mmCIF file of C-alpha atoms in Angstrom:
data_model
loop_
_atom_site.group_PDB
_atom_site.id
_atom_site.type_symbol
_atom_site.label_atom_id
_atom_site.label_comp_id
_atom_site.label_asym_id
_atom_site.label_seq_id
_atom_site.Cartn_x
_atom_site.Cartn_y
_atom_site.Cartn_z
ATOM 1 C CA UNK A 172 -0.918 2.465 27.822
ATOM 2 C CA UNK A 173 -2.923 5.632 27.183
ATOM 3 C CA UNK A 174 -6.680 5.823 27.323
ATOM 4 C CA UNK A 175 -8.511 4.807 24.180
ATOM 5 C CA UNK A 176 -10.497 8.063 24.342
ATOM 6 C CA UNK A 177 -13.024 8.902 21.678
ATOM 7 C CA UNK A 178 -12.810 10.219 18.132
ATOM 8 C CA UNK A 179 -12.838 13.970 17.556
ATOM 9 C CA UNK A 180 -15.327 13.384 14.779
ATOM 10 C CA UNK A 181 -17.177 10.497 13.141
ATOM 11 C CA UNK A 182 -18.025 10.992 9.450
ATOM 12 C CA UNK A 183 -20.827 8.608 8.536
ATOM 13 C CA UNK A 184 -22.031 9.947 5.168
ATOM 14 C CA UNK A 185 -21.216 6.758 3.250
ATOM 15 C CA UNK A 186 -23.885 4.064 3.019
ATOM 16 C CA UNK A 187 -21.397 1.234 2.675
ATOM 17 C CA UNK A 188 -17.979 0.207 3.904
ATOM 18 C CA UNK A 189 -14.983 2.387 3.085
ATOM 19 C CA UNK A 190 -12.391 0.404 1.132
ATOM 20 C CA UNK A 191 -9.671 3.037 0.761
ATOM 21 C CA UNK A 192 -8.541 6.441 1.990
ATOM 22 C CA UNK A 193 -6.182 8.750 0.077
ATOM 23 C CA UNK A 194 -4.533 12.026 1.169
ATOM 24 C CA UNK A 195 -3.781 14.748 -1.385
ATOM 25 C CA UNK A 196 -0.114 15.768 -1.813
ATOM 26 C CA UNK A 197 -0.829 19.240 -0.413
ATOM 27 C CA UNK A 198 -2.596 17.721 2.607
ATOM 28 C CA UNK A 199 -5.765 19.771 2.102
ATOM 29 C CA UNK A 200 -8.141 16.938 1.256
ATOM 30 C CA UNK A 201 -8.895 13.276 1.852
ATOM 31 C CA UNK A 202 -10.743 10.965 -0.516
ATOM 32 C CA UNK A 203 -12.731 7.897 0.561
ATOM 33 C CA UNK A 204 -13.892 5.139 -1.804
ATOM 34 C CA UNK A 205 -16.838 3.045 -0.686
ATOM 35 C CA UNK A 206 -18.941 -0.058 -1.115
ATOM 36 C CA UNK A 207 -21.843 2.303 -1.874
ATOM 37 C CA UNK A 208 -20.270 3.008 -5.278
ATOM 38 C CA UNK A 209 -19.348 6.601 -4.481
ATOM 39 C CA UNK A 210 -16.286 8.545 -3.389
ATOM 40 C CA UNK A 211 -16.338 11.497 -1.023
ATOM 41 C CA UNK A 212 -13.927 14.406 -0.684
ATOM 42 C CA UNK A 213 -13.177 15.674 2.845
ATOM 43 C CA UNK A 214 -11.407 18.848 3.921
ATOM 44 C CA UNK A 215 -8.611 18.329 6.457
ATOM 45 C CA UNK A 216 -9.257 21.902 7.671
ATOM 46 C CA UNK A 217 -12.838 21.417 8.872
ATOM 47 C CA UNK A 218 -13.389 17.647 8.418
ATOM 48 C CA UNK A 219 -16.477 18.350 6.323
ATOM 49 C CA UNK A 220 -17.527 16.522 3.155
ATOM 50 C CA UNK A 221 -16.867 18.903 0.250
ATOM 51 C CA UNK A 222 -17.538 16.565 -2.678
ATOM 52 C CA UNK A 223 -19.599 13.521 -3.603
ATOM 53 C CA UNK A 224 -18.446 11.630 -6.720
ATOM 54 C CA UNK A 225 -21.215 9.466 -8.191
ATOM 55 C CA UNK A 226 -21.245 7.432 -11.391
ATOM 56 C CA UNK A 227 -19.753 3.999 -10.809
ATOM 57 C CA UNK A 228 -22.174 1.102 -11.279
ATOM 58 C CA UNK A 229 -20.653 -1.028 -8.512
ATOM 59 C CA UNK A 230 -18.512 -0.649 -5.402
ATOM 60 C CA UNK A 231 -15.254 1.316 -5.415
ATOM 61 C CA UNK A 232 -12.244 -0.822 -4.594
ATOM 62 C CA UNK A 233 -9.510 1.819 -4.461
ATOM 63 C CA UNK A 234 -8.986 5.552 -4.892
ATOM 64 C CA UNK A 235 -6.136 7.994 -5.444
ATOM 65 C CA UNK A 236 -6.193 11.739 -4.811
ATOM 66 C CA UNK A 237 -4.090 14.442 -6.457
ATOM 67 C CA UNK A 238 -4.445 18.147 -5.642
ATOM 68 C CA UNK A 239 -6.815 18.930 -8.511
ATOM 69 C CA UNK A 240 -8.093 15.553 -9.720
ATOM 70 C CA UNK A 241 -9.143 12.254 -8.179
ATOM 71 C CA UNK A 242 -9.150 8.706 -9.524
ATOM 72 C CA UNK A 243 -11.372 5.783 -8.522
ATOM 73 C CA UNK A 244 -11.546 2.182 -9.693
ATOM 74 C CA UNK A 245 -14.438 -0.185 -9.316
ATOM 75 C CA UNK A 246 -15.934 -3.637 -9.587
ATOM 76 C CA UNK A 247 -17.794 -2.236 -12.619
ATOM 77 C CA UNK A 248 -14.511 -2.839 -14.533
ATOM 78 C CA UNK A 249 -13.809 0.887 -15.034
ATOM 79 C CA UNK A 250 -11.622 3.684 -13.700
ATOM 80 C CA UNK A 251 -12.908 7.244 -13.428
ATOM 81 C CA UNK A 252 -11.153 10.595 -13.216
ATOM 82 C CA UNK A 253 -12.875 13.428 -11.320
ATOM 83 C CA UNK A 254 -12.471 17.169 -10.972
ATOM 84 C CA UNK A 255 -11.872 17.832 -7.278
ATOM 85 C CA UNK A 256 -13.461 21.286 -7.311
ATOM 86 C CA UNK A 257 -16.640 20.532 -9.284
ATOM 87 C CA UNK A 258 -17.076 16.790 -8.743
ATOM 88 C CA UNK A 259 -17.483 16.346 -12.498
ATOM 89 C CA UNK A 260 -16.370 13.061 -14.058
ATOM 90 C CA UNK A 261 -13.642 14.025 -16.515
ATOM 91 C CA UNK A 262 -12.872 10.626 -18.021
ATOM 92 C CA UNK A 263 -13.902 6.975 -17.930
ATOM 93 C CA UNK A 264 -11.210 4.406 -18.688
ATOM 94 C CA UNK A 265 -12.718 1.230 -20.164
ATOM 95 C CA UNK A 266 -10.974 -1.986 -21.194
ATOM 96 C CA UNK A 267 -10.681 -4.280 -18.191
ATOM 97 C CA UNK A 268 -13.048 -7.263 -18.222
ATOM 98 C CA UNK A 269 -13.235 -7.844 -14.470
ATOM 99 C CA UNK A 270 -12.904 -6.032 -11.132
ATOM 100 C CA UNK A 271 -10.274 -3.283 -11.130
ATOM 101 C CA UNK A 272 -8.796 -3.517 -7.645
ATOM 102 C CA UNK A 273 -5.753 -1.223 -7.797
ATOM 103 C CA UNK A 274 -4.636 1.975 -9.517
ATOM 104 C CA UNK A 275 -1.372 3.896 -9.391
ATOM 105 C CA UNK A 276 -0.592 7.345 -10.799
ATOM 106 C CA UNK A 277 2.997 8.100 -11.800
ATOM 107 C CA UNK A 278 4.158 10.909 -14.088
ATOM 108 C CA UNK A 279 1.619 11.130 -16.928
ATOM 109 C CA UNK A 280 0.682 7.482 -16.522
ATOM 110 C CA UNK A 281 -2.293 5.846 -14.859
ATOM 111 C CA UNK A 282 -1.694 2.161 -14.113
ATOM 112 C CA UNK A 283 -4.383 -0.343 -13.176
ATOM 113 C CA UNK A 284 -4.466 -3.954 -11.999
ATOM 114 C CA UNK A 285 -7.438 -6.265 -12.357
ATOM 115 C CA UNK A 286 -8.894 -9.641 -11.595
ATOM 116 C CA UNK A 287 -8.895 -10.155 -15.387
ATOM 117 C CA UNK A 288 -5.210 -11.134 -14.951
ATOM 118 C CA UNK A 289 -3.884 -7.998 -16.673
ATOM 119 C CA UNK A 290 -2.419 -4.664 -15.757
ATOM 120 C CA UNK A 291 -2.896 -1.682 -18.038
ATOM 121 C CA UNK A 292 -1.372 1.741 -18.631
ATOM 122 C CA UNK A 293 -3.486 4.738 -19.585
ATOM 123 C CA UNK A 294 -2.864 8.357 -20.497
ATOM 124 C CA UNK A 295 -3.842 10.484 -17.501
ATOM 125 C CA UNK A 296 -5.142 13.249 -19.761
ATOM 126 C CA UNK A 297 -7.106 11.075 -22.182
ATOM 127 C CA UNK A 298 -9.412 8.057 -22.061
ATOM 128 C CA UNK A 299 -6.788 6.178 -24.060
ATOM 129 C CA UNK A 300 -5.128 2.885 -23.156
ATOM 130 C CA UNK A 301 -1.410 3.092 -23.870
ATOM 131 C CA UNK A 302 -0.319 -0.418 -22.937
ATOM 132 C CA UNK A 303 -1.578 -3.790 -21.731
ATOM 133 C CA UNK A 304 0.575 -6.067 -19.594
ATOM 134 C CA UNK A 305 -0.520 -9.651 -20.128
ATOM 135 C CA UNK A 306 1.290 -12.676 -18.720
ATOM 136 C CA UNK A 307 0.050 -13.356 -15.188
ATOM 137 C CA UNK A 308 -1.963 -16.556 -14.827
ATOM 138 C CA UNK A 309 -4.183 -15.033 -12.173
ATOM 139 C CA UNK A 310 -5.482 -11.838 -10.534
ATOM 140 C CA UNK A 311 -3.176 -8.803 -10.375
ATOM 141 C CA UNK A 312 -3.394 -7.587 -6.781
ATOM 142 C CA UNK A 313 -0.744 -4.902 -6.310
ATOM 143 C CA UNK A 314 1.332 -2.425 -8.336
ATOM 144 C CA UNK A 315 4.512 -0.365 -8.085
ATOM 145 C CA UNK A 316 6.405 1.853 -10.523
ATOM 146 C CA UNK A 317 9.955 3.097 -10.986
ATOM 147 C CA UNK A 318 12.069 4.656 -13.719
ATOM 148 C CA UNK A 319 15.716 4.325 -14.640
ATOM 149 C CA UNK A 320 16.599 7.628 -13.016
ATOM 150 C CA UNK A 321 15.236 6.306 -9.684
ATOM 151 C CA UNK A 322 17.917 3.611 -9.692
ATOM 152 C CA UNK A 323 21.587 4.201 -8.893
ATOM 153 C CA UNK A 324 23.123 2.288 -11.797
ATOM 154 C CA UNK A 325 26.551 0.748 -11.501
ATOM 155 C CA UNK A 326 27.516 0.413 -15.162
ATOM 156 C CA UNK A 327 26.809 1.999 -18.534
ATOM 157 C CA UNK A 328 25.465 -1.324 -19.777
ATOM 158 C CA UNK A 329 22.862 -1.444 -17.006
ATOM 159 C CA UNK A 330 22.052 2.246 -17.506
ATOM 160 C CA UNK A 331 21.277 1.597 -21.168
ATOM 161 C CA UNK A 332 19.134 -1.403 -20.215
ATOM 162 C CA UNK A 333 17.103 0.652 -17.729
ATOM 163 C CA UNK A 334 16.581 3.838 -19.735
ATOM 164 C CA UNK A 335 12.784 3.696 -19.415
ATOM 165 C CA UNK A 336 9.853 3.300 -17.028
ATOM 166 C CA UNK A 337 8.988 0.027 -15.327
ATOM 167 C CA UNK A 338 5.798 -1.358 -13.826
ATOM 168 C CA UNK A 339 5.935 -4.014 -11.097
ATOM 169 C CA UNK A 340 2.944 -6.299 -10.523
ATOM 170 C CA UNK A 341 2.161 -8.856 -7.814
ATOM 171 C CA UNK A 342 -0.359 -11.598 -8.454
ATOM 172 C CA UNK A 343 -2.375 -14.441 -7.003
ATOM 173 C CA UNK A 344 -0.280 -16.698 -9.281
ATOM 174 C CA UNK A 345 2.544 -16.363 -6.702
ATOM 175 C CA UNK A 346 4.804 -14.305 -8.955
ATOM 176 C CA UNK A 347 6.059 -10.755 -9.208
ATOM 177 C CA UNK A 348 6.631 -9.414 -12.701
ATOM 178 C CA UNK A 349 8.583 -6.371 -13.873
ATOM 179 C CA UNK A 350 7.459 -4.848 -17.194
ATOM 180 C CA UNK A 351 8.808 -2.338 -19.678
ATOM 181 C CA UNK A 352 6.097 0.318 -19.828
ATOM 182 C CA UNK A 353 6.996 1.379 -23.381
ATOM 183 C CA UNK A 354 6.649 -2.059 -24.959
ATOM 184 C CA UNK A 355 4.483 -3.986 -22.495
ATOM 185 C CA UNK A 356 7.035 -6.795 -22.488
ATOM 186 C CA UNK A 357 7.981 -8.634 -19.298
ATOM 187 C CA UNK A 358 11.489 -7.703 -18.183
ATOM 188 C CA UNK A 359 11.725 -10.037 -15.169
ATOM 189 C CA UNK A 360 9.578 -12.691 -13.505
ATOM 190 C CA UNK A 361 10.502 -13.042 -9.840
ATOM 191 C CA UNK A 362 9.917 -16.612 -8.667
ATOM 192 C CA UNK A 363 10.037 -17.827 -5.074
ATOM 193 C CA UNK A 364 6.725 -17.122 -3.355
ATOM 194 C CA UNK A 365 4.361 -20.072 -2.923
ATOM 195 C CA UNK A 366 1.299 -17.944 -2.174
ATOM 196 C CA UNK A 367 -0.467 -14.879 -3.540
ATOM 197 C CA UNK A 368 1.590 -11.676 -3.510
ATOM 198 C CA UNK A 369 -0.472 -9.166 -1.508
ATOM 199 C CA UNK A 370 1.854 -6.162 -1.179
ATOM 200 C CA UNK A 371 4.922 -4.595 -2.753
ATOM 201 C CA UNK A 372 7.215 -1.787 -1.684
ATOM 202 C CA UNK A 373 10.094 -0.354 -3.727
ATOM 203 C CA UNK A 374 13.324 1.132 -2.454
ATOM 204 C CA UNK A 375 14.546 2.161 -5.888
ATOM 205 C CA UNK A 376 17.739 4.028 -4.823
ATOM 206 C CA UNK A 377 18.898 0.791 -3.209
ATOM 207 C CA UNK A 378 17.703 -1.232 -6.213
ATOM 208 C CA UNK A 379 15.475 -3.363 -3.998
ATOM 209 C CA UNK A 380 11.898 -4.579 -4.015
ATOM 210 C CA UNK A 381 10.102 -6.094 -1.013
ATOM 211 C CA UNK A 382 7.120 -8.414 -1.505
ATOM 212 C CA UNK A 383 4.708 -9.857 1.067
ATOM 213 C CA UNK A 384 2.669 -13.000 0.510
ATOM 214 C CA UNK A 385 0.082 -15.443 1.791
ATOM 215 C CA UNK A 386 2.983 -17.911 2.109
ATOM 216 C CA UNK A 387 3.827 -16.053 5.377
ATOM 217 C CA UNK A 388 7.100 -14.648 3.993
ATOM 218 C CA UNK A 389 8.588 -11.359 2.844
ATOM 219 C CA UNK A 390 11.151 -11.543 0.080
ATOM 220 C CA UNK A 391 13.724 -8.983 -1.067
ATOM 221 C CA UNK A 392 14.714 -8.769 -4.720
ATOM 222 C CA UNK A 393 17.282 -6.913 -6.785
ATOM 223 C CA UNK A 394 15.027 -5.026 -9.209
ATOM 224 C CA UNK A 395 17.713 -4.938 -11.918
ATOM 225 C CA UNK A 396 18.901 -8.553 -11.928
ATOM 226 C CA UNK A 397 15.797 -10.227 -10.483
ATOM 227 C CA UNK A 398 17.929 -12.004 -7.892
ATOM 228 C CA UNK A 399 16.206 -12.980 -4.645
ATOM 229 C CA UNK A 400 18.336 -11.475 -1.888
ATOM 230 C CA UNK A 401 16.666 -12.475 1.390
ATOM 231 C CA UNK A 402 13.618 -14.282 2.799
ATOM 232 C CA UNK A 403 12.005 -13.065 6.043
ATOM 233 C CA UNK A 404 10.264 -16.068 7.622
ATOM 234 C CA UNK A 405 9.131 -15.242 11.150
ATOM 235 C CA UNK A 406 5.446 -14.468 10.481
ATOM 236 C CA UNK A 407 2.849 -17.177 11.132
ATOM 237 C CA UNK A 408 0.227 -15.748 8.765
ATOM 238 C CA UNK A 409 -0.173 -13.902 5.463
ATOM 239 C CA UNK A 410 1.854 -10.709 5.115
ATOM 240 C CA UNK A 411 -0.703 -8.015 4.299
ATOM 241 C CA UNK A 412 1.101 -4.655 4.393
ATOM 242 C CA UNK A 413 4.657 -3.295 4.304
ATOM 243 C CA UNK A 414 6.486 -0.048 4.943
ATOM 244 C CA UNK A 415 10.205 0.795 4.679
ATOM 245 C CA UNK A 416 11.839 3.614 6.629
ATOM 246 C CA UNK A 417 15.393 4.864 6.909
ATOM 247 C CA UNK A 418 16.943 6.157 10.123
ATOM 248 C CA UNK A 419 20.200 8.052 10.464
ATOM 249 C CA UNK A 420 21.220 7.629 14.069
ATOM 250 C CA UNK A 421 24.132 6.819 16.330
ATOM 251 C CA UNK A 422 21.802 4.534 18.259
ATOM 252 C CA UNK A 423 19.562 1.903 16.793
ATOM 253 C CA UNK A 424 15.822 2.020 16.275
ATOM 254 C CA UNK A 425 13.785 -0.890 17.626
ATOM 255 C CA UNK A 426 16.647 -2.294 19.705
ATOM 256 C CA UNK A 427 16.903 -0.295 22.891
ATOM 257 C CA UNK A 428 20.515 0.643 23.623
ATOM 258 C CA UNK A 429 22.149 -1.854 21.266
ATOM 259 C CA UNK A 430 24.107 0.047 18.612
ATOM 260 C CA UNK A 431 24.497 -1.109 15.013
ATOM 261 C CA UNK A 432 26.192 1.910 13.516
ATOM 262 C CA UNK A 433 27.592 5.355 14.177
ATOM 263 C CA UNK A 434 25.796 7.884 12.010
ATOM 264 C CA UNK A 435 25.027 5.361 9.273
ATOM 265 C CA UNK A 436 21.696 4.870 7.580
ATOM 266 C CA UNK A 437 19.736 1.900 8.861
ATOM 267 C CA UNK A 438 16.708 0.755 6.889
ATOM 268 C CA UNK A 439 13.769 -0.684 8.802
ATOM 269 C CA UNK A 440 11.055 -2.800 7.276
ATOM 270 C CA UNK A 441 7.664 -3.003 9.025
ATOM 271 C CA UNK A 442 5.302 -5.844 8.122
ATOM 272 C CA UNK A 443 1.678 -6.350 9.170
ATOM 273 C CA UNK A 444 0.283 -9.859 9.155
ATOM 274 C CA UNK A 445 -2.748 -12.080 9.569
ATOM 275 C CA UNK A 446 -0.898 -13.567 12.572
ATOM 276 C CA UNK A 447 -2.085 -10.466 14.539
ATOM 277 C CA UNK A 448 1.372 -8.883 14.757
ATOM 278 C CA UNK A 449 3.590 -6.274 13.146
ATOM 279 C CA UNK A 450 7.286 -7.029 12.935
ATOM 280 C CA UNK A 451 10.234 -4.688 12.495
ATOM 281 C CA UNK A 452 13.225 -5.981 10.549
ATOM 282 C CA UNK A 453 16.651 -4.694 9.617
ATOM 283 C CA UNK A 454 16.156 -4.524 5.875
ATOM 284 C CA UNK A 455 19.823 -5.025 5.056
ATOM 285 C CA UNK A 456 20.342 -8.165 7.143
ATOM 286 C CA UNK A 457 16.858 -9.656 7.509
ATOM 287 C CA UNK A 458 17.176 -9.682 11.297
ATOM 288 C CA UNK A 459 13.922 -9.310 13.231
ATOM 289 C CA UNK A 460 14.359 -6.615 15.885
ATOM 290 C CA UNK A 461 10.870 -5.972 17.271
ATOM 291 C CA UNK A 462 7.369 -7.466 17.384
ATOM 292 C CA UNK A 463 4.285 -5.333 18.051
ATOM 293 C CA UNK A 464 1.520 -7.414 19.594
ATOM 294 C CA UNK A 465 -1.926 -7.014 21.287
ATOM 295 C CA UNK A 466 -3.949 -7.053 18.049
ATOM 296 C CA UNK A 467 -6.864 -9.460 18.265
ATOM 297 C CA UNK A 468 -7.165 -9.960 14.511
ATOM 298 C CA UNK A 469 -5.174 -9.451 11.306
ATOM 299 C CA UNK A 470 -3.185 -6.232 10.895
ATOM 300 C CA UNK A 471 -4.688 -4.706 7.765
ATOM 301 C CA UNK A 472 -2.774 -1.422 7.490
ATOM 302 C CA UNK A 473 0.157 0.389 9.110
ATOM 303 C CA UNK A 474 1.958 3.717 8.965
ATOM 304 C CA UNK A 475 5.036 5.135 10.683
ATOM 305 C CA UNK A 476 4.924 8.749 11.915
ATOM 306 C CA UNK A 477 7.026 10.730 14.395
ATOM 307 C CA UNK A 478 8.489 7.736 16.183
ATOM 308 C CA UNK A 479 5.104 6.046 16.424
ATOM 309 C CA UNK A 480 3.915 2.990 14.542
ATOM 310 C CA UNK A 481 0.183 3.262 13.858
ATOM 311 C CA UNK A 482 -1.764 0.143 12.908
ATOM 312 C CA UNK A 483 -5.295 -0.754 11.857
ATOM 313 C CA UNK A 484 -6.738 -4.186 12.451
ATOM 314 C CA UNK A 485 -9.541 -6.572 11.699
ATOM 315 C CA UNK A 486 -10.504 -6.262 15.374
ATOM 316 C CA UNK A 487 -11.956 -2.812 14.490
ATOM 317 C CA UNK A 488 -9.310 -0.922 16.507
ATOM 318 C CA UNK A 489 -6.312 1.212 15.616
ATOM 319 C CA UNK A 490 -3.212 1.234 17.795
ATOM 320 C CA UNK A 491 -0.162 3.396 18.407
ATOM 321 C CA UNK A 492 3.131 1.780 19.425
ATOM 322 C CA UNK A 493 6.457 3.287 20.387
ATOM 323 C CA UNK A 494 8.395 2.103 17.349
ATOM 324 C CA UNK A 495 11.643 1.674 19.272
ATOM 325 C CA UNK A 496 10.437 -0.179 22.359
ATOM 326 C CA UNK A 497 7.325 -1.833 20.974
ATOM 327 C CA UNK A 498 5.287 -0.522 23.908
ATOM 328 C CA UNK A 499 1.599 0.038 23.157
ATOM 329 C CA UNK A 500 0.806 3.699 23.821
ATOM 330 C CA UNK A 501 -2.835 4.001 22.800
ATOM 331 C CA UNK A 502 -5.796 2.044 21.441
ATOM 332 C CA UNK A 503 -8.389 3.809 19.276
ATOM 333 C CA UNK A 504 -11.760 2.126 19.701
ATOM 334 C CA UNK A 505 -15.107 2.951 18.129
ATOM 335 C CA UNK A 506 -15.258 1.264 14.743
ATOM 336 C CA UNK A 507 -17.501 -1.778 14.356
ATOM 337 C CA UNK A 508 -15.626 -3.607 11.581
ATOM 338 C CA UNK A 509 -12.169 -3.916 10.071
ATOM 339 C CA UNK A 510 -10.080 -0.769 9.568
ATOM 340 C CA UNK A 511 -9.019 -0.845 5.928
ATOM 341 C CA UNK A 512 -6.809 2.225 5.736
ATOM 342 C CA UNK A 513 -5.240 4.961 7.872
ATOM 343 C CA UNK A 514 -3.715 8.371 7.149
ATOM 344 C CA UNK A 515 -1.930 10.873 9.401
ATOM 345 C CA UNK A 516 -1.860 14.630 8.822
ATOM 346 C CA UNK A 517 -1.280 17.599 11.164
ATOM 347 C CA UNK A 518 -1.175 15.306 14.225
ATOM 348 C CA UNK A 519 -4.560 13.843 13.367
ATOM 349 C CA UNK A 520 -5.125 10.156 12.713
ATOM 350 C CA UNK A 521 -7.769 9.265 10.120
ATOM 351 C CA UNK A 522 -9.172 5.725 10.160
ATOM 352 C CA UNK A 523 -11.453 4.346 7.420
ATOM 353 C CA UNK A 524 -13.466 1.233 8.142
ATOM 354 C CA UNK A 525 -15.711 -1.335 6.565
ATOM 355 C CA UNK A 526 -18.396 -0.045 8.944
ATOM 356 C CA UNK A 527 -18.770 2.916 6.554
ATOM 357 C CA UNK A 528 -17.296 5.580 8.818
ATOM 358 C CA UNK A 529 -14.256 7.814 8.703
ATOM 359 C CA UNK A 530 -13.064 8.641 12.209
ATOM 360 C CA UNK A 531 -10.679 11.410 13.188
ATOM 361 C CA UNK A 532 -8.455 11.164 16.281
ATOM 362 C CA UNK A 533 -6.120 13.619 18.007
ATOM 363 C CA UNK A 534 -2.636 12.094 18.278
ATOM 364 C CA UNK A 535 -0.741 15.286 19.089
ATOM 365 C CA UNK A 536 0.098 14.163 22.615
ATOM 366 C CA UNK A 537 1.716 10.857 21.750
ATOM 367 C CA UNK A 538 3.515 12.342 18.735
ATOM 368 C CA UNK A 539 4.988 15.172 20.825
ATOM 369 C CA UNK A 540 6.558 12.677 23.208
ATOM 370 C CA UNK A 541 8.480 11.170 20.314
ATOM 371 C CA UNK A 542 9.361 14.217 18.195
ATOM 372 C CA UNK A 543 12.855 14.604 19.594
ATOM 373 C CA UNK A 544 13.787 11.487 17.624
ATOM 374 C CA UNK A 545 12.758 13.018 14.286
ATOM 375 C CA UNK A 546 15.972 15.038 14.037
ATOM 376 C CA UNK A 547 17.886 11.877 13.209
ATOM 377 C CA UNK A 548 15.347 10.187 10.951
ATOM 378 C CA UNK A 549 14.234 10.492 7.357
ATOM 379 C CA UNK A 550 11.808 8.605 5.135
ATOM 380 C CA UNK A 551 12.935 6.315 2.318
ATOM 381 C CA UNK A 552 12.128 8.031 -1.007
ATOM 382 C CA UNK A 553 10.812 4.766 -2.418
ATOM 383 C CA UNK A 554 7.371 4.030 -3.784
ATOM 384 C CA UNK A 555 5.172 1.686 -1.826
ATOM 385 C CA UNK A 556 2.140 -0.363 -2.597
ATOM 386 C CA UNK A 557 -0.137 -2.087 -0.142
ATOM 387 C CA UNK A 558 -2.877 -4.366 -1.202
ATOM 388 C CA UNK A 559 -6.378 -2.944 -1.466
ATOM 389 C CA UNK A 560 -9.117 -3.281 1.107
ATOM 390 C CA UNK A 561 -8.485 -6.451 3.069
ATOM 391 C CA UNK A 562 -12.170 -7.112 3.555
ATOM 392 C CA UNK A 563 -12.895 -6.614 -0.129
ATOM 393 C CA UNK A 564 -9.882 -8.616 -1.271
ATOM 394 C CA UNK A 565 -10.996 -11.697 0.608
ATOM 395 C CA UNK A 566 -14.769 -11.225 0.291
ATOM 396 C CA UNK A 567 -14.837 -11.127 -3.504
ATOM 397 C CA UNK A 568 -15.809 -14.476 -4.974
ATOM 398 C CA UNK A 569 -13.766 -14.556 -8.137
ATOM 399 C CA UNK A 570 -12.321 -17.196 -10.414
ATOM 400 C CA UNK A 571 -8.768 -17.248 -9.172
ATOM 401 C CA UNK A 572 -6.350 -20.129 -8.744
ATOM 402 C CA UNK A 573 -3.656 -20.854 -6.202
ATOM 403 C CA UNK A 574 -0.475 -22.779 -6.855
ATOM 404 C CA UNK A 575 -0.159 -26.055 -4.961
ATOM 405 C CA UNK A 576 3.062 -27.632 -3.755
ATOM 406 C CA UNK A 577 3.134 -29.977 -6.761
ATOM 407 C CA UNK A 578 3.101 -26.952 -9.077
ATOM 408 C CA UNK A 579 -0.443 -27.483 -10.309
ATOM 409 C CA UNK A 580 -3.039 -24.731 -10.199
ATOM 410 C CA UNK A 581 -6.143 -25.271 -8.125
ATOM 411 C CA UNK A 582 -9.263 -23.131 -8.568
ATOM 412 C CA UNK A 583 -10.239 -21.373 -5.356
ATOM 413 C CA UNK A 584 -12.458 -18.535 -4.165
ATOM 414 C CA UNK A 585 -10.971 -15.661 -2.217
ATOM 415 C CA UNK A 586 -13.326 -15.649 0.778
#
């Protein structure tokens, strides 16, 4: 295992914990959203703070960065749109009646999920609500989006049925719902989880949705029919984050020299859990092929890059594993509290923590040792959604309910 070393830079401008970290599509900027109610814009070129977005009346739960505009959502029940260059607030989206904990930007749509049990769709260019999605019996925790052209349809009948945009929502009520964006009507309710749905990831070309839950399982669904395809059951704690990756290789990822295919595409699902592990699965069969250990607390975030699996944990450390062998290659120590989010750009690892700091680490060395494998790998062009800040998600005292085994709903606090 490599030396933990020290961060290249520690950015400590925030006066509260950082709940989310977003990278712009062009890779030039990062955006952090904080408990101090502000967002900050950072240049990836010089790691300096180039913008300070102020206006929210409570803490920021989540943020999303485009090249020219930024979006933040807050416990003040609003979403704000900002000009990246000037820092000016361009729009305030009002309508939710409780904490807005998740936003998603797709096409000309801005989607939001809230503890008020609804999701909403807004016009990106106006302060206008286009649609409200009402039907969950509890908090909406996570979002995903796809359109009919993202899905490889098998019949004209199905093509006609899917000729529009869809929003997918995961909730504390243990369900996943798929909605028609145009009408706001529920297209499918996916039943099977017995705990809150914390994370979703879509592989639209394969017509599949993966969901992770506090019931310790991951479930795979056909997004067209709503059929539950597989249940992944090996975790011993809540499943907090997911990532899907495709590999085109004559040899198999995660399994040493064992070969599953010759030049075929294998899909790998990575899952981070409160049981202190990350697991790698064959997405098509549900077989567990690797477990990444050594975390001393929940795995709150993960990201695959250049043959390396990077993780952030509640033990205040980030880690880098060889994705194939599971061998721990480096530990990144320095944070004081949970790492809520990580990003990787230009061989630099960015870690955002509830201790209020953004730390920047050089990972060029460990990435170089694995780059020869990139020639046979590609990323799944699906759309993923992790849950928001783990610390914030479970520190908010809100009026949610959890489904018991007898089917009744019991009021609980997420603590």
